XYZ file of C-alpha atoms in Angstrom:
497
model
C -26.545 -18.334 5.397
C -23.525 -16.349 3.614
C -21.181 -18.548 1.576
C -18.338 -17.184 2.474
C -16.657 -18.005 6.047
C -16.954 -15.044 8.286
C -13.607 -15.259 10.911
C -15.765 -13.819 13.915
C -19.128 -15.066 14.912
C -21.904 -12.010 14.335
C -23.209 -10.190 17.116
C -24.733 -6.859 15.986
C -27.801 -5.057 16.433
C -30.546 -5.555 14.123
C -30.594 -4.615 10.693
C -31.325 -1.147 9.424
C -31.034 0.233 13.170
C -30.410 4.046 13.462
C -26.219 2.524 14.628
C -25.530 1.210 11.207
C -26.524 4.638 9.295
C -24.415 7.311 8.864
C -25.154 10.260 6.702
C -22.322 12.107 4.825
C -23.145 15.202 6.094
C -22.586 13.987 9.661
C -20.045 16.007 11.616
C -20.037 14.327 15.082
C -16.962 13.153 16.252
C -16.198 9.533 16.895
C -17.590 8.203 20.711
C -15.466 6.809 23.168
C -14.508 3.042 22.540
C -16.255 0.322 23.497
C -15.207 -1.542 26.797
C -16.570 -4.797 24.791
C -13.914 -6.828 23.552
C -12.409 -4.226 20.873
C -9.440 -5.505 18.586
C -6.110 -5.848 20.313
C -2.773 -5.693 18.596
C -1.313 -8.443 20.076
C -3.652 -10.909 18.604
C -4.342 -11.380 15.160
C -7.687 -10.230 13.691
C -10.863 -12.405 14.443
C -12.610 -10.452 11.576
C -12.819 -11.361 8.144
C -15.341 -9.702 5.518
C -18.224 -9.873 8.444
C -20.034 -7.049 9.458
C -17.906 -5.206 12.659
C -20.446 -4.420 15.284
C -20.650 -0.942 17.060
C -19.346 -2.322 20.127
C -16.041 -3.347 18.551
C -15.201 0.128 16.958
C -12.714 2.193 18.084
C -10.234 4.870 17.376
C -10.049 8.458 15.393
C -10.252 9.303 11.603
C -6.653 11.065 12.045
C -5.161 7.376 12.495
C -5.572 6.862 9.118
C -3.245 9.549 7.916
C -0.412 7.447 8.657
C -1.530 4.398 7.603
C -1.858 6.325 4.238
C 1.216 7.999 4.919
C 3.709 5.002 5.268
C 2.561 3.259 2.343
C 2.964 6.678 0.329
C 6.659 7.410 1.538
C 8.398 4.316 -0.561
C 10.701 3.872 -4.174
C 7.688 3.353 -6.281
C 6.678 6.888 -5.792
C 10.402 8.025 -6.562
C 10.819 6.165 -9.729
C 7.771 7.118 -11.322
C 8.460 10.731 -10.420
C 11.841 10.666 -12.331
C 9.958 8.488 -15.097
C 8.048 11.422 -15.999
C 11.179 13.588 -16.791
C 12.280 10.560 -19.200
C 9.184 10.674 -20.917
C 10.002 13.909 -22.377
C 8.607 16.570 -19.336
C 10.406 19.482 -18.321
C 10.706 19.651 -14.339
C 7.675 22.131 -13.883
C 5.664 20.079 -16.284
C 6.500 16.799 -14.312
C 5.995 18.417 -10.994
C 2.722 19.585 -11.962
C 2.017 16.288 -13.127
C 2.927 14.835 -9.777
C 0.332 17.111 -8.215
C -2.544 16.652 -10.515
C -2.268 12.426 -10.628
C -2.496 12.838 -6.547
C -5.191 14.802 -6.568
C -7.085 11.059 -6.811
C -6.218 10.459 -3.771
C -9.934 12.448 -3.268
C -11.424 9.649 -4.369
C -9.965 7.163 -1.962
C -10.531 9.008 0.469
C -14.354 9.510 -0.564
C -14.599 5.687 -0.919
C -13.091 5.222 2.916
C -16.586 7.281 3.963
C -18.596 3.991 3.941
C -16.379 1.970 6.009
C -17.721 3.834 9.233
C -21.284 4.014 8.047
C -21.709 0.265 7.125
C -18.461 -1.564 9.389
C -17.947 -3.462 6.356
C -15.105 -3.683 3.875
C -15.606 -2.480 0.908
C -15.546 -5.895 -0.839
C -18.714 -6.121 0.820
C -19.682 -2.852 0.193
C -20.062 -2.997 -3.662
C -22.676 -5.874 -3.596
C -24.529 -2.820 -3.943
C -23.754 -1.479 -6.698
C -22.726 -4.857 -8.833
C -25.188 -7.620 -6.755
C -24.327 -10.547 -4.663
C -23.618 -12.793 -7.495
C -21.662 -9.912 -9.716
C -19.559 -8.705 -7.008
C -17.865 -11.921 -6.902
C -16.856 -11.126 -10.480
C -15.809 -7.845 -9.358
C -13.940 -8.825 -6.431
C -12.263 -11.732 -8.638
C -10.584 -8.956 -11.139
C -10.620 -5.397 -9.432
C -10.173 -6.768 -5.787
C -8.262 -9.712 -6.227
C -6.530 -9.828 -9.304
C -5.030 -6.449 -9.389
C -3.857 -6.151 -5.764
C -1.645 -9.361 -6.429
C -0.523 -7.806 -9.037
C 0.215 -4.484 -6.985
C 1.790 -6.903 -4.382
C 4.190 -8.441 -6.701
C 5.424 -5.064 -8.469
C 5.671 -3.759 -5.124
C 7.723 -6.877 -4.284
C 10.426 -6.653 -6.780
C 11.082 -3.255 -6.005
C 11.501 -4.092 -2.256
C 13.621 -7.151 -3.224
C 15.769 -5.404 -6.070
C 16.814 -2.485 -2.928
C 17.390 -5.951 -0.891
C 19.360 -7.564 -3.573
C 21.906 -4.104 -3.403
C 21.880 -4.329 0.328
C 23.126 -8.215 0.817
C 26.154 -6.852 -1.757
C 27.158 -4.497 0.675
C 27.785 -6.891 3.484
C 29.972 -8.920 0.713
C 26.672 -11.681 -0.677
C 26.682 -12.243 -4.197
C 22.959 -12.348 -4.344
C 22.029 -15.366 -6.704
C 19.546 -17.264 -7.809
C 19.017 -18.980 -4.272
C 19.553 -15.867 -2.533
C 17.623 -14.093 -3.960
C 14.661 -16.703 -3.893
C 15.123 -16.339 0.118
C 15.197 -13.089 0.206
C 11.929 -12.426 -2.089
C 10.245 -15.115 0.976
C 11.985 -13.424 3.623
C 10.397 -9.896 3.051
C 7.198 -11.831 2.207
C 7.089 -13.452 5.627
C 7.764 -10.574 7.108
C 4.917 -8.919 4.917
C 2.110 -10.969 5.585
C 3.224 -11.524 9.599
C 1.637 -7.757 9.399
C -1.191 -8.538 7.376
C -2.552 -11.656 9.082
C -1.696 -10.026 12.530
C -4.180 -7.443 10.767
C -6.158 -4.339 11.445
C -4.772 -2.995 15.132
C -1.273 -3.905 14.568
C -1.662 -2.014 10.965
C -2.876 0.965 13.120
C -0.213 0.890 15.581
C 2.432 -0.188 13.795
C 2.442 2.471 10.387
C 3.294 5.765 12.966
C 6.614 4.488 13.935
C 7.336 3.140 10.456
C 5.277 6.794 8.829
C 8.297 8.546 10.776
C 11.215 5.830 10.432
C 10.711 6.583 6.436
C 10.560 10.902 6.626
C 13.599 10.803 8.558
C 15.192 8.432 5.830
C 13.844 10.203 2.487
C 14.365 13.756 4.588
C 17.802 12.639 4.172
C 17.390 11.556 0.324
C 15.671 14.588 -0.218
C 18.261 16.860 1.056
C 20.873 15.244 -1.199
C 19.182 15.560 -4.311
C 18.097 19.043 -3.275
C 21.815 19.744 -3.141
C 22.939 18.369 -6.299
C 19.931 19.387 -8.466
C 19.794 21.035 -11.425
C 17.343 23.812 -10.971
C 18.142 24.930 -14.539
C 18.168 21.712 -16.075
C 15.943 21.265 -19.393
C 15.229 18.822 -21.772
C 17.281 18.905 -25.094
C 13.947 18.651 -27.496
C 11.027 20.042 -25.330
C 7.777 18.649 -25.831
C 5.498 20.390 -27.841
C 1.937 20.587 -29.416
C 0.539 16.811 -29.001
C 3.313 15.582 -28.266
C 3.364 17.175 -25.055
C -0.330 16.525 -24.141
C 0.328 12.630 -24.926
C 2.876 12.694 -22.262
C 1.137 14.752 -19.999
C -2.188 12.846 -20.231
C 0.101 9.523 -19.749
C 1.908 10.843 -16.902
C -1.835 11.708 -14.754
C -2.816 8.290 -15.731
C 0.530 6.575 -14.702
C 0.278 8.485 -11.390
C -3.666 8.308 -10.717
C -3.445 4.382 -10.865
C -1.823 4.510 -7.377
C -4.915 6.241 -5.319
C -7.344 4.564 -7.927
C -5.908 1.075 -7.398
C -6.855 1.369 -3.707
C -10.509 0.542 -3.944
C -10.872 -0.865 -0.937
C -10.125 2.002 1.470
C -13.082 1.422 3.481
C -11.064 -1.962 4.851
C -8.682 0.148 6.999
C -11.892 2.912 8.555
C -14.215 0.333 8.576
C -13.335 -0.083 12.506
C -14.075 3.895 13.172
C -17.270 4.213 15.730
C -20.288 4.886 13.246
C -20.555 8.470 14.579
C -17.073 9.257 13.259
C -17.064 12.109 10.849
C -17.347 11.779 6.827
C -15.225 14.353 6.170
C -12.428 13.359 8.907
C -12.184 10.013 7.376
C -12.011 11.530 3.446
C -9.474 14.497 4.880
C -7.224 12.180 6.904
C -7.245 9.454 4.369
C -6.650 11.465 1.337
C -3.918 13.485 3.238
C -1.956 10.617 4.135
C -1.759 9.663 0.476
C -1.470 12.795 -1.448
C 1.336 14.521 0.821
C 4.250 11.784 0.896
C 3.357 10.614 -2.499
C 4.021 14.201 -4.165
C 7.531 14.957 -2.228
C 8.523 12.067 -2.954
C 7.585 12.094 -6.609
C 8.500 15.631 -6.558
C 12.433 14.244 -5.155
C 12.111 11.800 -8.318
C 11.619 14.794 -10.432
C 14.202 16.629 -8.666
C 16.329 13.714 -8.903
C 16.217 13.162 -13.082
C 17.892 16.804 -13.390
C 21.311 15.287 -11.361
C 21.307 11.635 -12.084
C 19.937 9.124 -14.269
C 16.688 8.079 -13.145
C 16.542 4.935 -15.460
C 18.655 2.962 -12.758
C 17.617 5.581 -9.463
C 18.747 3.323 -6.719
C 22.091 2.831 -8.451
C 22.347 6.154 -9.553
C 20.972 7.733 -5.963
C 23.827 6.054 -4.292
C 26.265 8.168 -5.935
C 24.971 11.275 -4.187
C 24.086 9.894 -0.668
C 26.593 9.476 1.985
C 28.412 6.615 1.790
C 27.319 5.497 5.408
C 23.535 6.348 4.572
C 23.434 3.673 1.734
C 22.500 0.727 3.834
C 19.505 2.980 5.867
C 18.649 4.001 1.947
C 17.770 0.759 0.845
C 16.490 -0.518 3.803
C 14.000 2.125 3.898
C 13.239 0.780 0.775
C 12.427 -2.483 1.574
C 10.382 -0.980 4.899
C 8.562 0.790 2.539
C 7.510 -1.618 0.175
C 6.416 -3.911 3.529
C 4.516 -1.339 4.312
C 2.432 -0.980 1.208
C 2.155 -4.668 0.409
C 0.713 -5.120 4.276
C -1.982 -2.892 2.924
C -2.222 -4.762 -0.511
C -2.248 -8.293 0.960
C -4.912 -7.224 3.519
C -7.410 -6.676 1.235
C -6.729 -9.113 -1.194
C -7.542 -11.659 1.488
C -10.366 -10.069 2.037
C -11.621 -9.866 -1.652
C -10.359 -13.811 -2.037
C -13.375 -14.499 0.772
C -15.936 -12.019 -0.981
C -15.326 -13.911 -4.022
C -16.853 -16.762 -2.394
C -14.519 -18.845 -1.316
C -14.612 -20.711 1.985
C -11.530 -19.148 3.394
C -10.375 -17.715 6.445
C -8.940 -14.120 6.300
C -5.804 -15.728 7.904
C -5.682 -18.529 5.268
C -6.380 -16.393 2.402
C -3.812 -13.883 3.151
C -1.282 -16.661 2.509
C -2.023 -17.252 -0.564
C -2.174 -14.454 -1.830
C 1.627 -14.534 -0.820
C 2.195 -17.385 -2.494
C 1.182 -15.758 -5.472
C 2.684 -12.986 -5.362
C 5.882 -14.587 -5.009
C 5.539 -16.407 -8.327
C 4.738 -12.992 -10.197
C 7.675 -11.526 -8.307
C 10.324 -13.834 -9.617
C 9.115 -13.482 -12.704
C 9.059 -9.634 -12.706
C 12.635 -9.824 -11.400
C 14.006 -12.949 -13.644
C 12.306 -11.984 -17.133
C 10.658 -8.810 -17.448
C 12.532 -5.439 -17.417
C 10.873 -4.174 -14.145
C 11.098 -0.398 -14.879
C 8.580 -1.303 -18.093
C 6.878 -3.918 -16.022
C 5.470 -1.171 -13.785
C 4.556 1.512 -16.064
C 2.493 -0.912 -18.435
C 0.752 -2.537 -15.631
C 0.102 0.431 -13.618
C -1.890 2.368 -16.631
C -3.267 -0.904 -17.763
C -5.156 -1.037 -15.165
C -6.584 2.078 -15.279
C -9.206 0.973 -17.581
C -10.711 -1.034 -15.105
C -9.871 1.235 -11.964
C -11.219 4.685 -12.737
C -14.601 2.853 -13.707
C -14.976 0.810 -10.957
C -14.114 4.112 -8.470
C -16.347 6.380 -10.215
C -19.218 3.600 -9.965
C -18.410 3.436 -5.717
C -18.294 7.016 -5.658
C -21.674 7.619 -7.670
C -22.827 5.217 -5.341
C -21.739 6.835 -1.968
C -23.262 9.869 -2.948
C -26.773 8.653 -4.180
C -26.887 7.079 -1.527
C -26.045 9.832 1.148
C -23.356 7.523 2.689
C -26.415 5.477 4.190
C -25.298 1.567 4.013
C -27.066 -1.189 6.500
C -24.386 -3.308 7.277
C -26.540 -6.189 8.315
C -27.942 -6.570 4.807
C -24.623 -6.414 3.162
C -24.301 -9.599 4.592
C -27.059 -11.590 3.738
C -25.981 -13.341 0.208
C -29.405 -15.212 -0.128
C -32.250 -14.269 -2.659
C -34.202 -12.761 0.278
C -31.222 -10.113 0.556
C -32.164 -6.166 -0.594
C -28.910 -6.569 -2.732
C -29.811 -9.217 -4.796
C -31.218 -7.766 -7.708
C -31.906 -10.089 -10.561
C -30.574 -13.470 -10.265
C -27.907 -11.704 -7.535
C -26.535 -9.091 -10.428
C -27.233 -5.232 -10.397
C -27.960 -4.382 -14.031
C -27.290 -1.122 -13.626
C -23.177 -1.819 -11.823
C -22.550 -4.389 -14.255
C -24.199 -2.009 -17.442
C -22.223 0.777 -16.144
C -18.842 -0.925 -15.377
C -19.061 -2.622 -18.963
C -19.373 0.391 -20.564
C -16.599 2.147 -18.776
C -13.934 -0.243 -19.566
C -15.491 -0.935 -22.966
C -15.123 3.128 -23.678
C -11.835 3.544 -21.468
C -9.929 0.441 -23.631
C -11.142 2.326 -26.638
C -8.773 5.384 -25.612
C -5.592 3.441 -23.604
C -2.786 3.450 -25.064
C 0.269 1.465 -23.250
C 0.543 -2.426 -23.906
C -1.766 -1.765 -26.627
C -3.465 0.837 -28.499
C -7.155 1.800 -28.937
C -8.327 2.754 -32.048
C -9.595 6.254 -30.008
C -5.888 6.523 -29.228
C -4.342 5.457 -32.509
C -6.491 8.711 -34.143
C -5.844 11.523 -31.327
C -2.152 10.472 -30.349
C -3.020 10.991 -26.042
C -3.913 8.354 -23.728
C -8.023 9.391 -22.786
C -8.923 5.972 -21.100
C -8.733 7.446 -17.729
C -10.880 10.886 -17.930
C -13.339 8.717 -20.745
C -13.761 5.685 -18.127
C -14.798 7.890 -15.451
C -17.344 10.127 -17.384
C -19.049 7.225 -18.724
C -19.424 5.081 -16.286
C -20.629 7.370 -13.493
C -22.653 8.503 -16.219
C -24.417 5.078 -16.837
C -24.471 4.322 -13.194
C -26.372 7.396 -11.964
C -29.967 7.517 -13.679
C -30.049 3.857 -13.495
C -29.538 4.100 -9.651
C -31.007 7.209 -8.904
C -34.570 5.644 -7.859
C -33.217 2.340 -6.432
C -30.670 4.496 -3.814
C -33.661 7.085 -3.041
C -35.994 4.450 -2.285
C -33.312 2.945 0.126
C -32.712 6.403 1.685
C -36.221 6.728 2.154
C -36.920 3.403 4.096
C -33.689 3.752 6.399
C-alpha cells in the first residue's frame, strides 16, 4: 500500500506493459482520446499524485504552449527585465541577458518529456533518482518549500497592482483592505487550482490572449517613449561587468529552473504523444512571452524608472488603459500561482502526507498568505524577489540537472505502475528507500553551488573571483556525480522494459 492518499482509485494496466513506455526518440503523434471517463472541466480533478491510466489521457503537446505562455506574460518578468539595467547593464547587455537566462526554459521543457511516458507527476517521478524515502525530503524543500515561496512573491506582486487599482475607484487600501484583497485573489487562485488539470488547459488560451492584447498595449508605449540611445553613466567593465552579467542569467534562469515539476501539466498527454512536441511546445510557451516581456522591462529602464515600474509605467500609458494595466497584472500573477499551487499540492501528498490534492492545495494557500503579508508589510519586495529568486538557485539547477541526467539515461523509459509502489518490494527503493547516488549527487551540487552564490550571502568561491558561479558550478557537478553512479542502474532498467 502507498502512504500517501491517491484522489482516484487505480485502474491501469499492469506494470511495465509496452502502454507505460515511451522512448525519447518516439515521434508518433498523440492517439485519439479515450471515450473512458477522461477529465472534464467542469468538475474538479479526481487525480492526485496516482498514476493516470492510458484510458484517461487526452489532448495535444501544443496545449501546453499556452499554459506556459500565460504564466510567462505577467509583472514579474517586467521588473526583473528593468532590474537588470539597474544593476549596471547597458540595454544590449541586458537584452542579451534576457535571452540567455530563457534559454532554461530547455530544461523544463526536457523535464515535461516524462509526464507522457510514465502519467505521473513529477513528484513521483524523482523517486527514481532520490528513492522512496529521499524523495520525500526532496519534495519537502525543492517541491514544496520553494513553490510556496514562488506563490507568495508572486502574490505580493499581484496584490501590490491590486492595491493601485482599489485607489483608482477612490479605496484607501489599508491594513484590512488589503488583508481582503491578498484572500480575494487567493480564492480566486486556488478555485483554478483545485478545479485542476482540464480547467488549467482550457482556461490559460483565453487568459494567454487576454494578457498579449494588454502588454501589446504596454509594449507599444514604452516602444514609443524609449530611449534607443540611452546608456549608462559608468559602464560596466572588466569583472565588474561579468559579476553582473553572471547574476543577471542566474536571476533570470531561476524562473524555468524553479518549475521542476513540468511533467504535472503533460502528464495527461496519450503515452504515444511525441517527446519532442511536449519539450518544443513547453519550452516555447515559456521562453517567448518571458523575453518580450523582459525585453519591454529593458526597454522600459531607458524612459522611466524601473525601481517603482508600475508607478512609473502609468505615466506613459493612457490614462484609460491604467485600470486594464493592473488588472492584467493581477490576471497574470493568478495565472502563474494556479500553476505554483498545483504542484505544491501535489508535492505536499508525495511528501507523505495523508492529504487529498483538494485539501492540500488549501493549505498551501494558507501559507502563502502568511509569507505574502509579510513580503508586503516588512520586507522591501523589489529585494525580496531578487534574493530569493537566486537563492534558490543553489538548490534548483542541481536538482534539474539530476532529472535531466536521469531522463536521458534512462531513454525517457519510466513504468508508471512502479512509481507507485512505496513499499520495500518497489524497484525504487534502493537502500533503506534512498538512492545513494540522487542524494550523493544533489549534496554535492548544492554543497559546490553555495560555495560560489553570492546574494543573501557570500561563498568563499565568490568572495575570491567577484561573479556569482553557483548556477553553471551546481549543474556541472551534480549531473556529473549523478551519471556514472546511474549509468548501470538506468541500463539495466532499459534493458528489462
Amino acid at each position: 500500500m502507498a502512504s500517501t492518499l491517491p484522489d482516484h482509485p487505480q485502474s491501469d494496466s499492469p506494470a511495465g506493459s509496452p502502454a507505460q513506455q515511451a522512448p525519447l526518440s518516439a515521434l508518433s503523434m498523440p492517439s485519439p482520446p479515450s471515450a473512458s471517463q477522461p477529465e472534464r472541466s467542469g468538475r474538479v480533478e479526481v487525480h492526485g499524485i496516482d498514476h493516470i491510466p492510458e484510458t484517461e489521457r487526452r489532448g495535444r503537446a501544443r496545449e501546453l504552449f499556452s499554459v506556459w505562455a500565460a504564466a510567462n506574460v505577467n509583472y514579474l518578468n517586467l521588473v526583473v527585465g528593468g532590474a537588470l539595467v539597474l544593476t549596471g547593464l547597458s540595454l544590449w547587455q541586458a537584452f542579451a541577458v534576457v535571452v540567455v537566462g530563457n534559454l532554461f526554459w530547455l530544461s523544463t521543457g526536457l523535464l515535461a518529456v516524462s509526464g507522457p511516458a510514465a502519467g505521473a507527476p513529477s513528484e513521483v517521478i524523482t523517486r527514481t533518482m532520490y528513492g522512496i524515502r529521499g524523495n520525500r525530503a526532496n519534495n519537502a524543500v525543492t517541491g514544496w518549500m520553494i513553490s510556496v515561496c514562488y506563490f507568495a512573491l508572486n502574490l505580493a506582486a499581484a496584490a501590490v497592482a491590486a492595491f493601485s487599482l482599489v485607489e483608482q475607484v477612490g479605496v484607501t487600501p489599508n491594513t484590512p483592505i488589503k488583508i481582503a484583497i491578498v484572500i480575494a485573489i487567493v480564492v480566486v487562485t486556488l478555485t483554478i487550482s483545485v478545479y485542476g488539470h482540464a480547467v488549467i488547459v482550457r482556461l490559460y488560451l483565453p487568459i494567454t490572449l487576454a494578457l498579449a492584447a494588454a502588454f501589446a498595449v504596454v509594449g507599444y508605449e514604452i516602444l514609443r517613449h524609449a530611449d534607443y540611445g540611452w546608456s549608462q553613466p559608468q559602464p560596466l567593465t572588466g569583472g565588474g561587468l561579468w559579476a553582473a552579467v553572471l547574476a543577471g542569467v542566474t536571476l533570470i534562469a531561476s524562473g524555468p529552473l524553479s518549475y521542476t515539476t513540468s511533467a504535472d501539466f503533460s502528464r495527461y498527454l496519450p503515452v504515444t504523444t511525441s517527446p519532442r512536441a511536449v519539450l518544443g511546445w513547453t519550452a516555447l510557451g515559456g521562453f517567448l512571452p518571458s523575453v518580450v516581456v523582459g525585453g519591454l522591462g529593458v526597454l522600459g529602464a531607458s524612459a522611466v524608472d524601473m525601481t517603482d515600474p508600475q508607478a512609473a509605467l502609468q505615466k506613459i500609458l493612457p490614462g484609460w488603459f491604467n485600470p486594464v494595466f493592473l488588472l492584467s497584472l493581477v490576471v497574470g500573477t493568478i495565472a502563474v500561482n494556479a500553476l505554483t499551487a498545483y504542484s505544491a499540492g501535489l508535492a505536499l501528498q508525495a511528501v507523505g502526507i495523508r492529504i487529498r490534492r483538494t485539501l492540500s492545495v488549501l493549505v498551501d494557500g494558507a501559507v502563502a498568505v502568511a509569507l505574502t503579508l509579510y513580503a508586503l508589510l516588512v520586507s522591501n519586495f523589489l529585494d525580496t524577489v531578487s534574493n530569493v529568486l537566486q537563492l534558490t538557485v543553489v538548490l534548483l539547477g542541481p536538482s534539474t540537472a539530476i532529472y535531466a541526467t536521469d531522463i536521458l539515461l534512462r531513454r525517457n523509459h519510466y513504468d508508471g505502475r512502479a512509481l507507485t509502489d512505496e513499499t520495500p518490494d518497489s524497484p525504487f527503493w534502493y537502500r533503506a528507500g534512498i538512492n545513494p547516488a540522487g542524494t550523493l549527487a544533489l549534496a554535492a551540487g548544492v554543497a559546490t553551488s553555495a560555495l560560489c552564490v553570492d546574494t543573501l550571502y557570500t561563498g568563499p568561491v565568490a568572495a575570491l573571483t567577484g561573479v556569482d558561479l553557483a548556477l553553471p558550478v551546481g549543474t556541472v557537478v551534480s549531473a556529473a556525480v549523478y551519471a556514472p553512479l546511474m549509468r548501470r542502474a538506468t541500463a539495466a532498467a532499459r534493458d528489462s522494459a
